[in-house]
PDB file of C-alpha atoms in Angstrom:
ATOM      1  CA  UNK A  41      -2.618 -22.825  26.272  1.00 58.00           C
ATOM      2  CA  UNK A  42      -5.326 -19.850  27.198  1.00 81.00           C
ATOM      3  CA  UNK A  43      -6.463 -17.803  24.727  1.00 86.00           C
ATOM      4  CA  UNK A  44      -7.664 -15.052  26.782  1.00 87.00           C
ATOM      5  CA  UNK A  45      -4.872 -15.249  28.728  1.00 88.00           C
ATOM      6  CA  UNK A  46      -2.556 -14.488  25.816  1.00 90.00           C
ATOM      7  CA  UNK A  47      -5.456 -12.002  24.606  1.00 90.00           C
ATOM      8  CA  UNK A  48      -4.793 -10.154  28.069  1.00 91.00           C
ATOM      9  CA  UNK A  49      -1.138 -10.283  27.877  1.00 93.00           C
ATOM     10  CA  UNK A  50      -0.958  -8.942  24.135  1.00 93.00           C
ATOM     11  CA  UNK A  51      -3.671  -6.076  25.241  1.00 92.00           C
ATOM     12  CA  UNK A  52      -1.094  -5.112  28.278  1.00 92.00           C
ATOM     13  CA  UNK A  53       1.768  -4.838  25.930  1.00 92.00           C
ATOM     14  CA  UNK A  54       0.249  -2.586  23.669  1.00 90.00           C
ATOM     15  CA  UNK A  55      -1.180  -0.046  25.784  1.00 91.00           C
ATOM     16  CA  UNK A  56       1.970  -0.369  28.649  1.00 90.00           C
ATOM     17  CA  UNK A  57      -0.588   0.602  30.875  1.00 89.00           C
ATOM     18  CA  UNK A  58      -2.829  -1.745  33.591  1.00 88.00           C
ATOM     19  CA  UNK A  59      -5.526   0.306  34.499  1.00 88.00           C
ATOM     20  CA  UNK A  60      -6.168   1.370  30.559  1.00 90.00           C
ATOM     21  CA  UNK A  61      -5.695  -2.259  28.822  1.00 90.00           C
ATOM     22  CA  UNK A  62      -7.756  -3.421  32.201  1.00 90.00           C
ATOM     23  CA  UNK A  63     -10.643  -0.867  30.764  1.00 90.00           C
ATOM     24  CA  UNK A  64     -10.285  -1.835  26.846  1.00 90.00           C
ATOM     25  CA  UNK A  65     -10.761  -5.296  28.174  1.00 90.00           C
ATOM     26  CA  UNK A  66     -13.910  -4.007  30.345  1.00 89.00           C
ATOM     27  CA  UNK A  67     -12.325  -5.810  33.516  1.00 91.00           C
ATOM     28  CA  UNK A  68     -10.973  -5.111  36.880  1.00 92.00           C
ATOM     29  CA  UNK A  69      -7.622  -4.364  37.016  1.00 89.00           C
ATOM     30  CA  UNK A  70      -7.265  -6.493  40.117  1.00 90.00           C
ATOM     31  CA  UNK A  71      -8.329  -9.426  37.696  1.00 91.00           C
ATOM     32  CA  UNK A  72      -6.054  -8.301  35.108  1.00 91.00           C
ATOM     33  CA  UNK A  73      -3.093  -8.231  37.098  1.00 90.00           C
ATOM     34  CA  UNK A  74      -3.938 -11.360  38.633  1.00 91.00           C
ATOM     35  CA  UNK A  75      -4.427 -12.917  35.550  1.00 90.00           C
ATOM     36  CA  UNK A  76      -1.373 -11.600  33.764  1.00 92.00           C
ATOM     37  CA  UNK A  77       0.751 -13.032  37.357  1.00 91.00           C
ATOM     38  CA  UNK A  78      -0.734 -16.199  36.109  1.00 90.00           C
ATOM     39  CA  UNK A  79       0.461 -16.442  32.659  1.00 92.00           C
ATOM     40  CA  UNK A  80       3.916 -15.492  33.979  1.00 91.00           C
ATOM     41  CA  UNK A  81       4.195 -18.313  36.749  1.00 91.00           C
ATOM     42  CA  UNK A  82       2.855 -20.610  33.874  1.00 90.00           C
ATOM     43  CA  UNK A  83       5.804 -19.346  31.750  1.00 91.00           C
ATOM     44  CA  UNK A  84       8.466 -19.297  34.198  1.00 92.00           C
ATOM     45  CA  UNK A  85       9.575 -15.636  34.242  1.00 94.00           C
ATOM     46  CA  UNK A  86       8.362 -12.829  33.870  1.00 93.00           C
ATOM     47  CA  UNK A  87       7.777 -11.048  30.889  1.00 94.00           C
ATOM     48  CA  UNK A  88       7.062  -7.255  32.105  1.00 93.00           C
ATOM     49  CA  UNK A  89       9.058  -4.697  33.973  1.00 92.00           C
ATOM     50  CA  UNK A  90       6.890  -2.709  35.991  1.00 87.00           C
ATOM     51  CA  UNK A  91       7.759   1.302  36.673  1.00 82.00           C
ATOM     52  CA  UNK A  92       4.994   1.826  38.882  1.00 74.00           C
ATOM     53  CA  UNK A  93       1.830   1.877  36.864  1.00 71.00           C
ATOM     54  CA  UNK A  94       4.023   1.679  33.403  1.00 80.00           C
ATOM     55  CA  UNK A  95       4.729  -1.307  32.483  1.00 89.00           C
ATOM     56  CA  UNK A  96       6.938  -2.409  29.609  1.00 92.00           C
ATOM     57  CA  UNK A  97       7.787  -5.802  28.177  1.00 94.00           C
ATOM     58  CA  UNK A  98      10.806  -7.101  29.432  1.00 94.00           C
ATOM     59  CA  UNK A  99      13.567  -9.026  27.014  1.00 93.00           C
ATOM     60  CA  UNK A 100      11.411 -12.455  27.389  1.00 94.00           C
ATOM     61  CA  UNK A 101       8.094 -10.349  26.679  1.00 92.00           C
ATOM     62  CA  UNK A 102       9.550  -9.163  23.341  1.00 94.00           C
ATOM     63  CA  UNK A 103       9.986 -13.221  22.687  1.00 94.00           C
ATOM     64  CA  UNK A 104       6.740 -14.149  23.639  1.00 94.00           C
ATOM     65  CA  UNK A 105       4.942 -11.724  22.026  1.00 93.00           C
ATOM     66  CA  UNK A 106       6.060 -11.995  18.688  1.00 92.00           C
ATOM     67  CA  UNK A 107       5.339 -15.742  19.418  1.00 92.00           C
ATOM     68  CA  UNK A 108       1.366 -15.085  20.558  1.00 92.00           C
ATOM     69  CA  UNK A 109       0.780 -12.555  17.510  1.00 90.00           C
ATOM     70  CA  UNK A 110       1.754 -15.844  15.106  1.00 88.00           C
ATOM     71  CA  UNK A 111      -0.761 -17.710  16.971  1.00 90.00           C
ATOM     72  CA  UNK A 112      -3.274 -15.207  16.499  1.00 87.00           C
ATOM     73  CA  UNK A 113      -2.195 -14.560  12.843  1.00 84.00           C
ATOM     74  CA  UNK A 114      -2.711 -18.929  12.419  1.00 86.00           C
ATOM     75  CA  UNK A 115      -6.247 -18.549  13.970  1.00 86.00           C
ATOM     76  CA  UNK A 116      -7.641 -16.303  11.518  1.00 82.00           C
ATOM     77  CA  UNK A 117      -6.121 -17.600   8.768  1.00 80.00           C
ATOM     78  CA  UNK A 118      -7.443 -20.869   9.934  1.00 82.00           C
ATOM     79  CA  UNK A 119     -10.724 -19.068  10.698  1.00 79.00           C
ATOM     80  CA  UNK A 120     -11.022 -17.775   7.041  1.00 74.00           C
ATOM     81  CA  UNK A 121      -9.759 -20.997   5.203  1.00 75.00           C
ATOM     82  CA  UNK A 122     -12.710 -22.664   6.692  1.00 76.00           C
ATOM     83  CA  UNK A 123     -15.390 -19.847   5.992  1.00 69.00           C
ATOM     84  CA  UNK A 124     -13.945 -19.741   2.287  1.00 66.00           C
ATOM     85  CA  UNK A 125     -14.708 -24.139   2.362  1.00 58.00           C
ATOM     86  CA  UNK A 126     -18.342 -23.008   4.237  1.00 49.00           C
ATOM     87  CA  UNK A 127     -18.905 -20.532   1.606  1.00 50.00           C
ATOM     88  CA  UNK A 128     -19.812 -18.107   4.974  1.00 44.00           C
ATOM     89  CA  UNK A 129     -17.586 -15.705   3.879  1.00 48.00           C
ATOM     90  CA  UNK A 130     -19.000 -13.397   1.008  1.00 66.00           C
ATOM     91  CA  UNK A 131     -15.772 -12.192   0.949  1.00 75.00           C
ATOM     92  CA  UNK A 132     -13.693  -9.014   2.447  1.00 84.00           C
ATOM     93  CA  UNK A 133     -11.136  -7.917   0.550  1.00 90.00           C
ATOM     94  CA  UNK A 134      -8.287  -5.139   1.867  1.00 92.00           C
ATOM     95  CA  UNK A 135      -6.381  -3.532  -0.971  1.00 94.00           C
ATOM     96  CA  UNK A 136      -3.613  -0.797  -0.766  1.00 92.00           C
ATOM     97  CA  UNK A 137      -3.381   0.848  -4.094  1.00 87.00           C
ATOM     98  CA  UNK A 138      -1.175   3.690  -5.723  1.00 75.00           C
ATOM     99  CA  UNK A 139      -2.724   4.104  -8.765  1.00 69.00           C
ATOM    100  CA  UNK A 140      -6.030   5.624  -8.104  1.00 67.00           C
ATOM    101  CA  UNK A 141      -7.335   6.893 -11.154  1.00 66.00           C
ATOM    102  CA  UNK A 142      -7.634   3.287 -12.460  1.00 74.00           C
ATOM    103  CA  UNK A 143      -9.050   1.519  -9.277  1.00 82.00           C
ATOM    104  CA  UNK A 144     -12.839   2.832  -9.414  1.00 85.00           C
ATOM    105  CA  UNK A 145     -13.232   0.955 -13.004  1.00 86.00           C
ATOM    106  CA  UNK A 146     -11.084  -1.920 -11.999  1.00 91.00           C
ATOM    107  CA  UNK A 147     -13.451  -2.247  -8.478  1.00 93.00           C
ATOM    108  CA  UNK A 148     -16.441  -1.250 -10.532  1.00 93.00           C
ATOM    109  CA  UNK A 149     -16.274  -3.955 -13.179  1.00 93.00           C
ATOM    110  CA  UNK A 150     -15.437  -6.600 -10.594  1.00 93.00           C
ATOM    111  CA  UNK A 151     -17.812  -5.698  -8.347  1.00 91.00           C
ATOM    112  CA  UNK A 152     -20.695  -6.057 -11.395  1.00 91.00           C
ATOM    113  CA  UNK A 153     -19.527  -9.527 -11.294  1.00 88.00           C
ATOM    114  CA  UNK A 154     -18.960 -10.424  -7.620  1.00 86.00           C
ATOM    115  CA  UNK A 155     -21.583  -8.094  -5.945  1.00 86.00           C
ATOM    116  CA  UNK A 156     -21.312  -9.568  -2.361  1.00 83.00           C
ATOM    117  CA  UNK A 157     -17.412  -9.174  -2.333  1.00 87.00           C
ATOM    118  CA  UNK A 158     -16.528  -6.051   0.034  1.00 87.00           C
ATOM    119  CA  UNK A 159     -13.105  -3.707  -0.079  1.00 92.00           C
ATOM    120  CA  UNK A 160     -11.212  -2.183   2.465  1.00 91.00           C
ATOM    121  CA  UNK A 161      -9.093   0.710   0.239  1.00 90.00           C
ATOM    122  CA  UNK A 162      -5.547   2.076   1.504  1.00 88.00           C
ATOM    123  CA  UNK A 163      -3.348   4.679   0.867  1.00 82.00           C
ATOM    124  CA  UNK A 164      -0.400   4.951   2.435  1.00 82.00           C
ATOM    125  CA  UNK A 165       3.358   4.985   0.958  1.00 79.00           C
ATOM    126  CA  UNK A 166       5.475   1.887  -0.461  1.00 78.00           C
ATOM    127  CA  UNK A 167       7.475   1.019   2.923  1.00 83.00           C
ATOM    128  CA  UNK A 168       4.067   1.435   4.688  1.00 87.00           C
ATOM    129  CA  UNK A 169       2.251  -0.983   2.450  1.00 88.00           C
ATOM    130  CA  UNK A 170       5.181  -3.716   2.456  1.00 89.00           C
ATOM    131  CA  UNK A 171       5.112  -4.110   5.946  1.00 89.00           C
ATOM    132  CA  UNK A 172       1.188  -4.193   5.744  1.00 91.00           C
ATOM    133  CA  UNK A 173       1.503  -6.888   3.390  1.00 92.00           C
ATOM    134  CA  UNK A 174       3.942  -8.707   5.482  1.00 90.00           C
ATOM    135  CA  UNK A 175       1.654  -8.403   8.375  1.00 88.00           C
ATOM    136  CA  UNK A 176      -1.155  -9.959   7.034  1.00 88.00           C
ATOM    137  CA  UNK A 177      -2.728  -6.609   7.740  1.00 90.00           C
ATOM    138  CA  UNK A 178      -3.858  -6.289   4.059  1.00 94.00           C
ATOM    139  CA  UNK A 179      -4.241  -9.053   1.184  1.00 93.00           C
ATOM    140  CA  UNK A 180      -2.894  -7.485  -1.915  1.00 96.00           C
ATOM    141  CA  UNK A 181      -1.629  -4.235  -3.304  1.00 94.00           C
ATOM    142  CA  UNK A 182      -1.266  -2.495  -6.475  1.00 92.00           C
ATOM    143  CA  UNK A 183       1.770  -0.206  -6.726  1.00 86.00           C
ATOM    144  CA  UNK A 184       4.699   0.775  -8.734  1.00 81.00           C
ATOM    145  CA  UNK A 185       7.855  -0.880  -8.956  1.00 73.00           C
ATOM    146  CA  UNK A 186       9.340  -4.205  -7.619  1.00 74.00           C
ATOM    147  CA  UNK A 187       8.135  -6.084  -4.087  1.00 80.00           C
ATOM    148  CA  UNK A 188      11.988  -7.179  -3.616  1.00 80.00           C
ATOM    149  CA  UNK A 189      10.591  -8.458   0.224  1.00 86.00           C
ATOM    150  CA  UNK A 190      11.506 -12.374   0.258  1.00 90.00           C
ATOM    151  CA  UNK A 191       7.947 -12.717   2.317  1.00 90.00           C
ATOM    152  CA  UNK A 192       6.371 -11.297  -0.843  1.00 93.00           C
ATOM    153  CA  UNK A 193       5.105 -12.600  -3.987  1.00 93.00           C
ATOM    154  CA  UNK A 194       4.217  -9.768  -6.732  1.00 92.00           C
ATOM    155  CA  UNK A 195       3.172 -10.109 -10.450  1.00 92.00           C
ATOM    156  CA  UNK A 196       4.082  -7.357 -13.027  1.00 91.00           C
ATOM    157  CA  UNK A 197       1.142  -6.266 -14.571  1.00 91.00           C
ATOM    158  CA  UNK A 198       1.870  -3.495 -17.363  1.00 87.00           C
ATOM    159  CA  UNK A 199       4.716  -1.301 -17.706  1.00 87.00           C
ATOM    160  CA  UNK A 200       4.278   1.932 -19.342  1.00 88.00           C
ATOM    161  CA  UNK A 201       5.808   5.423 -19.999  1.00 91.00           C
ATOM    162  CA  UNK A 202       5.845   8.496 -18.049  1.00 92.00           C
ATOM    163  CA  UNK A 203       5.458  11.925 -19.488  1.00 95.00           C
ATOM    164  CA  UNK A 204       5.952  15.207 -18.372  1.00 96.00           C
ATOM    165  CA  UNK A 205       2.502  17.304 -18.382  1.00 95.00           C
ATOM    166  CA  UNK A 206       2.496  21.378 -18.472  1.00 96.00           C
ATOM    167  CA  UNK A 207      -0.311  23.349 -18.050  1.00 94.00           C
ATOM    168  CA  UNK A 208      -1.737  25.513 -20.412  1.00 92.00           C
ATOM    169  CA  UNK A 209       0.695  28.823 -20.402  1.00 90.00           C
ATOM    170  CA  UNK A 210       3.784  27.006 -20.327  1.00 94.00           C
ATOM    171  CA  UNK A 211       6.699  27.556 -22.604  1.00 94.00           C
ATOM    172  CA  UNK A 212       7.108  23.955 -23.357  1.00 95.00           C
ATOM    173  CA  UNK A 213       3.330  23.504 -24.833  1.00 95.00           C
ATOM    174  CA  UNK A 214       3.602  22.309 -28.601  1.00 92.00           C
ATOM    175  CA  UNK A 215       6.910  20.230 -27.934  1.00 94.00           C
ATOM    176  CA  UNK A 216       6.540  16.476 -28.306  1.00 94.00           C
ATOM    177  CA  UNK A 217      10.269  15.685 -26.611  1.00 96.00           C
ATOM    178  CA  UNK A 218      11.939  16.849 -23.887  1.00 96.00           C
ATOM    179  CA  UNK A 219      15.323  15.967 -22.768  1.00 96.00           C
ATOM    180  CA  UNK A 220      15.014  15.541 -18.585  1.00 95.00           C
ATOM    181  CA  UNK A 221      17.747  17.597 -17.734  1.00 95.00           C
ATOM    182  CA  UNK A 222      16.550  20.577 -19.441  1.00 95.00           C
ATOM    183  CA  UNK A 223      13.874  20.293 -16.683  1.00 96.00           C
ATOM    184  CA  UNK A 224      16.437  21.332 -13.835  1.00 94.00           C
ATOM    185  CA  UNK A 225      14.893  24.728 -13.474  1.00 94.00           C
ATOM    186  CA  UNK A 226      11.472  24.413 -13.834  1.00 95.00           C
ATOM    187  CA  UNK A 227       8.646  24.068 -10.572  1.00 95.00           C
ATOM    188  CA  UNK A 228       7.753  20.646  -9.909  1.00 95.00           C
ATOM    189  CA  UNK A 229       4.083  19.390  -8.306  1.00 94.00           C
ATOM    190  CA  UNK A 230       4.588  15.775  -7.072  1.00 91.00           C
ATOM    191  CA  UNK A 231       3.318  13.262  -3.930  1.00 85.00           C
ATOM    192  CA  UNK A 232       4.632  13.505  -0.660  1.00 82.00           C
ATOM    193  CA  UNK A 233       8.134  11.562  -0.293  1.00 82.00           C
ATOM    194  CA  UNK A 234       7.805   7.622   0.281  1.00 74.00           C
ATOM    195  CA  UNK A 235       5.426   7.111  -2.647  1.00 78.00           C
ATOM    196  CA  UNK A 236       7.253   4.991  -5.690  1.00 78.00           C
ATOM    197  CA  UNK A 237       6.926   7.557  -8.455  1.00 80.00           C
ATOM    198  CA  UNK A 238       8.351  10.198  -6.297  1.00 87.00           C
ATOM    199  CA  UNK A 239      11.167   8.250  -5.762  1.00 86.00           C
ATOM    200  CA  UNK A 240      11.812   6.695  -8.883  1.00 87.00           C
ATOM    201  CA  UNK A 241      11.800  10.650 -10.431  1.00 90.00           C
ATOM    202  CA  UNK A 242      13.726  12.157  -7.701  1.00 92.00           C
ATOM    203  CA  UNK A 243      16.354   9.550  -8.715  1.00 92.00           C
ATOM    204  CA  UNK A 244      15.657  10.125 -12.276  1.00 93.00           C
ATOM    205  CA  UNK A 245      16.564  13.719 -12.006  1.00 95.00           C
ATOM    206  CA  UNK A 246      19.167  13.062  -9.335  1.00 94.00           C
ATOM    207  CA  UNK A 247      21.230  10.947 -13.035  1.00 92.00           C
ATOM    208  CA  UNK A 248      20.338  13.783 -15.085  1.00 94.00           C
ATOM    209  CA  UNK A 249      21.874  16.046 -13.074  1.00 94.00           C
ATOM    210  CA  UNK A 250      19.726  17.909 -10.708  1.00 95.00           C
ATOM    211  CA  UNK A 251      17.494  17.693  -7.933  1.00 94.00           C
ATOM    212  CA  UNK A 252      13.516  18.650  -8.787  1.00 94.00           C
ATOM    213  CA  UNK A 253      12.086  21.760  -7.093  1.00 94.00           C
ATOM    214  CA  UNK A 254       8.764  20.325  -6.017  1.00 94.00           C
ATOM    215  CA  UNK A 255       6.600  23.584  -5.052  1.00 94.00           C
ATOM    216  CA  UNK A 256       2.996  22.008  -3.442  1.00 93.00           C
ATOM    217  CA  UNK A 257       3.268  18.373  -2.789  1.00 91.00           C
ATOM    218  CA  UNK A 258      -0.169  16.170  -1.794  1.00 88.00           C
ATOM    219  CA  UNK A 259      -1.315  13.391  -0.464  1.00 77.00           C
ATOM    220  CA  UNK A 260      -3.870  12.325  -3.175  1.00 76.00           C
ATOM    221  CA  UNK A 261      -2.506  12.064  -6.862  1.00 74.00           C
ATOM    222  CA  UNK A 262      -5.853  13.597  -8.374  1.00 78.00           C
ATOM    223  CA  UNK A 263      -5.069  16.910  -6.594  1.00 85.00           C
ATOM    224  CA  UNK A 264      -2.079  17.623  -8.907  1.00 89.00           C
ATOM    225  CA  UNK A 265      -5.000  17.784 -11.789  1.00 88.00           C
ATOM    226  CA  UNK A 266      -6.245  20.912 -10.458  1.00 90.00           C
ATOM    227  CA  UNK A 267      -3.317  22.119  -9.769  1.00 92.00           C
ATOM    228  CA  UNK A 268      -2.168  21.995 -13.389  1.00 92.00           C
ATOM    229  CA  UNK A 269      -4.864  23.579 -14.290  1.00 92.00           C
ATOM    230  CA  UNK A 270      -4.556  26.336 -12.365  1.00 91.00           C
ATOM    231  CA  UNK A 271      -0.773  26.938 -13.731  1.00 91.00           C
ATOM    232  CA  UNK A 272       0.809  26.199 -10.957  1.00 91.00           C
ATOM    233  CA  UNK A 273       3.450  23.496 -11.821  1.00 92.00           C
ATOM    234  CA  UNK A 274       4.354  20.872 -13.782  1.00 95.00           C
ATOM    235  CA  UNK A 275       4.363  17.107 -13.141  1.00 94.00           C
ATOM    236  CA  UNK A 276       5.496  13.673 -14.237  1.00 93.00           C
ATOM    237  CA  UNK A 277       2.393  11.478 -14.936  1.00 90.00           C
ATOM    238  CA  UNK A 278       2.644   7.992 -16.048  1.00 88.00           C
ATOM    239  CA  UNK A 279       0.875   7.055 -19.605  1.00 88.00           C
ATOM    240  CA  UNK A 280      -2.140   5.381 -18.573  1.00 82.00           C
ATOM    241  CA  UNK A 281      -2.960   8.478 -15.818  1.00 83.00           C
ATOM    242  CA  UNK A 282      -2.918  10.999 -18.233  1.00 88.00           C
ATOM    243  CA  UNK A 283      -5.170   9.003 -20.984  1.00 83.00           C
ATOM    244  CA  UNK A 284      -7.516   8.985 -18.325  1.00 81.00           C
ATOM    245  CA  UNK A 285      -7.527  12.665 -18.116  1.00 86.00           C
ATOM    246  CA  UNK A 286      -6.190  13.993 -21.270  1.00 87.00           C
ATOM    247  CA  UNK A 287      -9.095  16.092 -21.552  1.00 90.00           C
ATOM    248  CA  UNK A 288      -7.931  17.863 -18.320  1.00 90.00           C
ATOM    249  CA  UNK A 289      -4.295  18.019 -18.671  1.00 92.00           C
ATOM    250  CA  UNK A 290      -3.993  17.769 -22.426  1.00 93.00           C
ATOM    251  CA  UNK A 291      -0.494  19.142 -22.894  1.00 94.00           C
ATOM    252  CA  UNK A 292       1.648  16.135 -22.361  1.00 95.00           C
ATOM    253  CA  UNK A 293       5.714  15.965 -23.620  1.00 96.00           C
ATOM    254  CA  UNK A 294       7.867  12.810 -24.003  1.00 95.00           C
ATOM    255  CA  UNK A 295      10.855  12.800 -21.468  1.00 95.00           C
ATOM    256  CA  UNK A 296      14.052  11.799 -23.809  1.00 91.00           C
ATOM    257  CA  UNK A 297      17.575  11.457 -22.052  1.00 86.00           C
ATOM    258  CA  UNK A 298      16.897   9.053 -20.114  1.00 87.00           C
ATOM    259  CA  UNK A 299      13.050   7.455 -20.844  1.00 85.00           C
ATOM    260  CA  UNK A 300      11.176   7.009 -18.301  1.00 90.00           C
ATOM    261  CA  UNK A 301       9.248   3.562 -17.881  1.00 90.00           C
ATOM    262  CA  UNK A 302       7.529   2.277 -14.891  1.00 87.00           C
ATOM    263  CA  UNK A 303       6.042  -1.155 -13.921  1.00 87.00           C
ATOM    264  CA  UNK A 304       2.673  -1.527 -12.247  1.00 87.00           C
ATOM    265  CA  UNK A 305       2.686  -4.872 -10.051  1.00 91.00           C
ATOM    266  CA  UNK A 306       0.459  -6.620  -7.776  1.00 94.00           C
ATOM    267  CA  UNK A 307       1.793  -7.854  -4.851  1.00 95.00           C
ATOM    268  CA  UNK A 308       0.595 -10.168  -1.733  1.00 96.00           C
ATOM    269  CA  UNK A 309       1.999 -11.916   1.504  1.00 94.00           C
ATOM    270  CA  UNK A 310       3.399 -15.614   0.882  1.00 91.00           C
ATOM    271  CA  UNK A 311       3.052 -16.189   4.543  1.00 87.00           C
ATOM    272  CA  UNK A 312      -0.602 -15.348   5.051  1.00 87.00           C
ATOM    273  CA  UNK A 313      -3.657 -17.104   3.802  1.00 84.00           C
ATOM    274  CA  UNK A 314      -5.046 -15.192   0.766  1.00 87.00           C
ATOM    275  CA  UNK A 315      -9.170 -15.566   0.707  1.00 85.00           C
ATOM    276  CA  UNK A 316     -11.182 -17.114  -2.678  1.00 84.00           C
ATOM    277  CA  UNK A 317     -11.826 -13.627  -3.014  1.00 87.00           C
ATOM    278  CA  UNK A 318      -8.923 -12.083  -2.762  1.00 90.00           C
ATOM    279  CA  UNK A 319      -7.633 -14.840  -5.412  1.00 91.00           C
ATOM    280  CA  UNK A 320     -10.404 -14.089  -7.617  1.00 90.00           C
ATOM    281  CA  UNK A 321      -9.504 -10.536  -7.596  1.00 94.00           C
ATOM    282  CA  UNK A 322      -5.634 -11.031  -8.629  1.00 95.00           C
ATOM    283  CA  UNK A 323      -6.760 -12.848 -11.340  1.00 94.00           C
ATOM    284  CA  UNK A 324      -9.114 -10.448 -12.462  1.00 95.00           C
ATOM    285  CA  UNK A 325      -6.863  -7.567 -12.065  1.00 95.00           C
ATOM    286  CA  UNK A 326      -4.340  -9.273 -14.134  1.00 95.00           C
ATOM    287  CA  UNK A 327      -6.665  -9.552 -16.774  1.00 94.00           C
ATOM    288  CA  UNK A 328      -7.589  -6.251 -16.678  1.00 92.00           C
ATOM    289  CA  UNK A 329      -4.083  -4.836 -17.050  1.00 90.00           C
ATOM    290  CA  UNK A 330      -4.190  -6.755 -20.263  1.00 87.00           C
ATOM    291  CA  UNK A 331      -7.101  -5.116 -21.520  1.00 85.00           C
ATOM    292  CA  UNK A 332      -5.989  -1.585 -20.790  1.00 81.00           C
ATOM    293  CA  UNK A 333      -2.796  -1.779 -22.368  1.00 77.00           C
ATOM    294  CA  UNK A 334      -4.903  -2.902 -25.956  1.00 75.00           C
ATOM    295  CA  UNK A 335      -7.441  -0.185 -25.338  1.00 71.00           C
ATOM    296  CA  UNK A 336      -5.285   2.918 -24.814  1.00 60.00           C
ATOM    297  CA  UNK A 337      -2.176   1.379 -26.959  1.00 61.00           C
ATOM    298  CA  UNK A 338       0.524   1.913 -23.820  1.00 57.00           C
ATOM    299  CA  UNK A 339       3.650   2.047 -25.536  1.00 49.00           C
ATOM    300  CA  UNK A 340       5.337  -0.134 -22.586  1.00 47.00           C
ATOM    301  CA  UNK A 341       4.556  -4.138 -22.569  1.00 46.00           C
ATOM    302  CA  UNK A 342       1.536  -5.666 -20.542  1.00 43.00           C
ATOM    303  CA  UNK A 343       2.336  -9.110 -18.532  1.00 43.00           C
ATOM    304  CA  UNK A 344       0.115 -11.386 -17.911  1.00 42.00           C
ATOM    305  CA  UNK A 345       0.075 -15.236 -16.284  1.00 39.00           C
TER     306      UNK A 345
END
């Protein structure tokens, strides 16, 4: 078995391109192609088709490569297991989160207590984050809703209420329920499509009889804020979000008809090899859940361990 070789060969199939994986790799492409003749005389066929300076992986490249990426995937988990027993690694943690107003105190508080641990923070949408999870491409996420993946292990941590929030001017300020479908005509502000909460109310609404009119959606939750504030829209915020910024967005209304409860989980890969610090983390996230539901009385039910 050659490393490099495969290292070549994965490099190749990526880019589709000789001359440009030959310059990522800082070699000759005379070398390269030599050395990617090599591999496939070593194999027994080859494992390209070449459309003159394209070239694509063949049926028997598609094989092999998802073959050499699980090697690769085993070497760095076997790299980190022993730099976790070495204590060499201080620890590098990727997390993909959806719930971003709670993350800075959840980092902050762990960080006071494991201040050589690093993060890697991403955003991206619920399909996006499975398959980074699946990939080993991140260690643990914290999202709404259920990790249904069978290469995925998730713990619920809290599950709480979601409430409809008006700005100031609106002609629902002052009520304290609201039954959903009385909401079919009203301007909606919400995340782009492929986030969890966007989904789960689109359905919502979709039951109740009608489909939102979202006016401005965004990438980043915290822009909705202003937007409320500048009587723009309304939105659907989930209990714990809005304690957090109650003083912002004060006029908040219980959704009746159906109500509307959503579970935060944490989720991570049961193929790949979660760090000591990653570990550490889940545990300490869990706890935390725990303590935010007693602190800001969530009417849902926290789970812990």
């Amino acid at each position: 078995m050659d490393l490099l070789q495969m290292k070549y060969f994965m490099t190749v199939a990526r880019l589709e391109h000789m001359t440009k994986a030959a310059e990522v790799l800082n070699i000759s492409q005379p070398s390269l192609s030599i050395m990617i003749a090599r591999l496939e005389e070593r194999v027994g066929v080859p494992l390209f088709d070449r459309h003159g300076r394209k070239i694509r992986l063949n049926q028997f490249g598609k094989v092999y490569a998802e073959h050499v990426e699980q090697i690769f995937q085993v070497l760095e988990q076997g790299e980190s297991i022993v730099r976790d027993m070495a204590g060499l690694n201080k620890g590098c943690i990727s997390l993909a989160v959806s719930i971003t107003n709670v993350i800075p105190e959840l980092l902050g508080k762990f960080l006071r207590q494991y201040p050589d641990v690093q993060f890697r923070q991403v955003f991206e949408p619920t399909p996006v984050v499975k398959k980074m999870l699946e990939n080993g491409e991140i260690d643990l996420c914290i999202a709404s809703g259920e990790f249904d993946s069978p290469n995925l292990e998730w713990q619920p941590l809290i599950t709480e209420e979601i409430y409809l929030v008006v700005p100031e001017n609106h002609h629902l300020v002052g009520q304290e329920t609201v039954p959903l479908a009385l909401l079919k005509d009203e301007h909606f502000l919400n995340v782009r499509q492929g986030f969890w909460l966007r989904s789960f109310m689109d359905e919502q609404c979709l039951q109740a009889g009608f489909t939102p009119k979202v006016i401005f959606e965004v990438d980043e939750p915290d822009a909705i804020v202003s937007l409320i504030r500048q009587g723009i829209g309304l939105c659907f915020i989930p209990q714990t979000s809005w304690e957090m910024r109650s003083h912002l967005i004060p006029n908040k209304i219980k959704i009746t008809n159906p109500e509307c409860l959503i579970t935060r989980s944490i989720a991570w890969s049961r193929k790949h090899y979660l760090s000591q610090a990653a570990q550490r983390f889940r545990e300490f996230a869990i706890d935390y859940f725990n303590e935010l539901q007693q602190q800001h009385n969530i009417s849902g039910r926290s789970i812990g361990r």
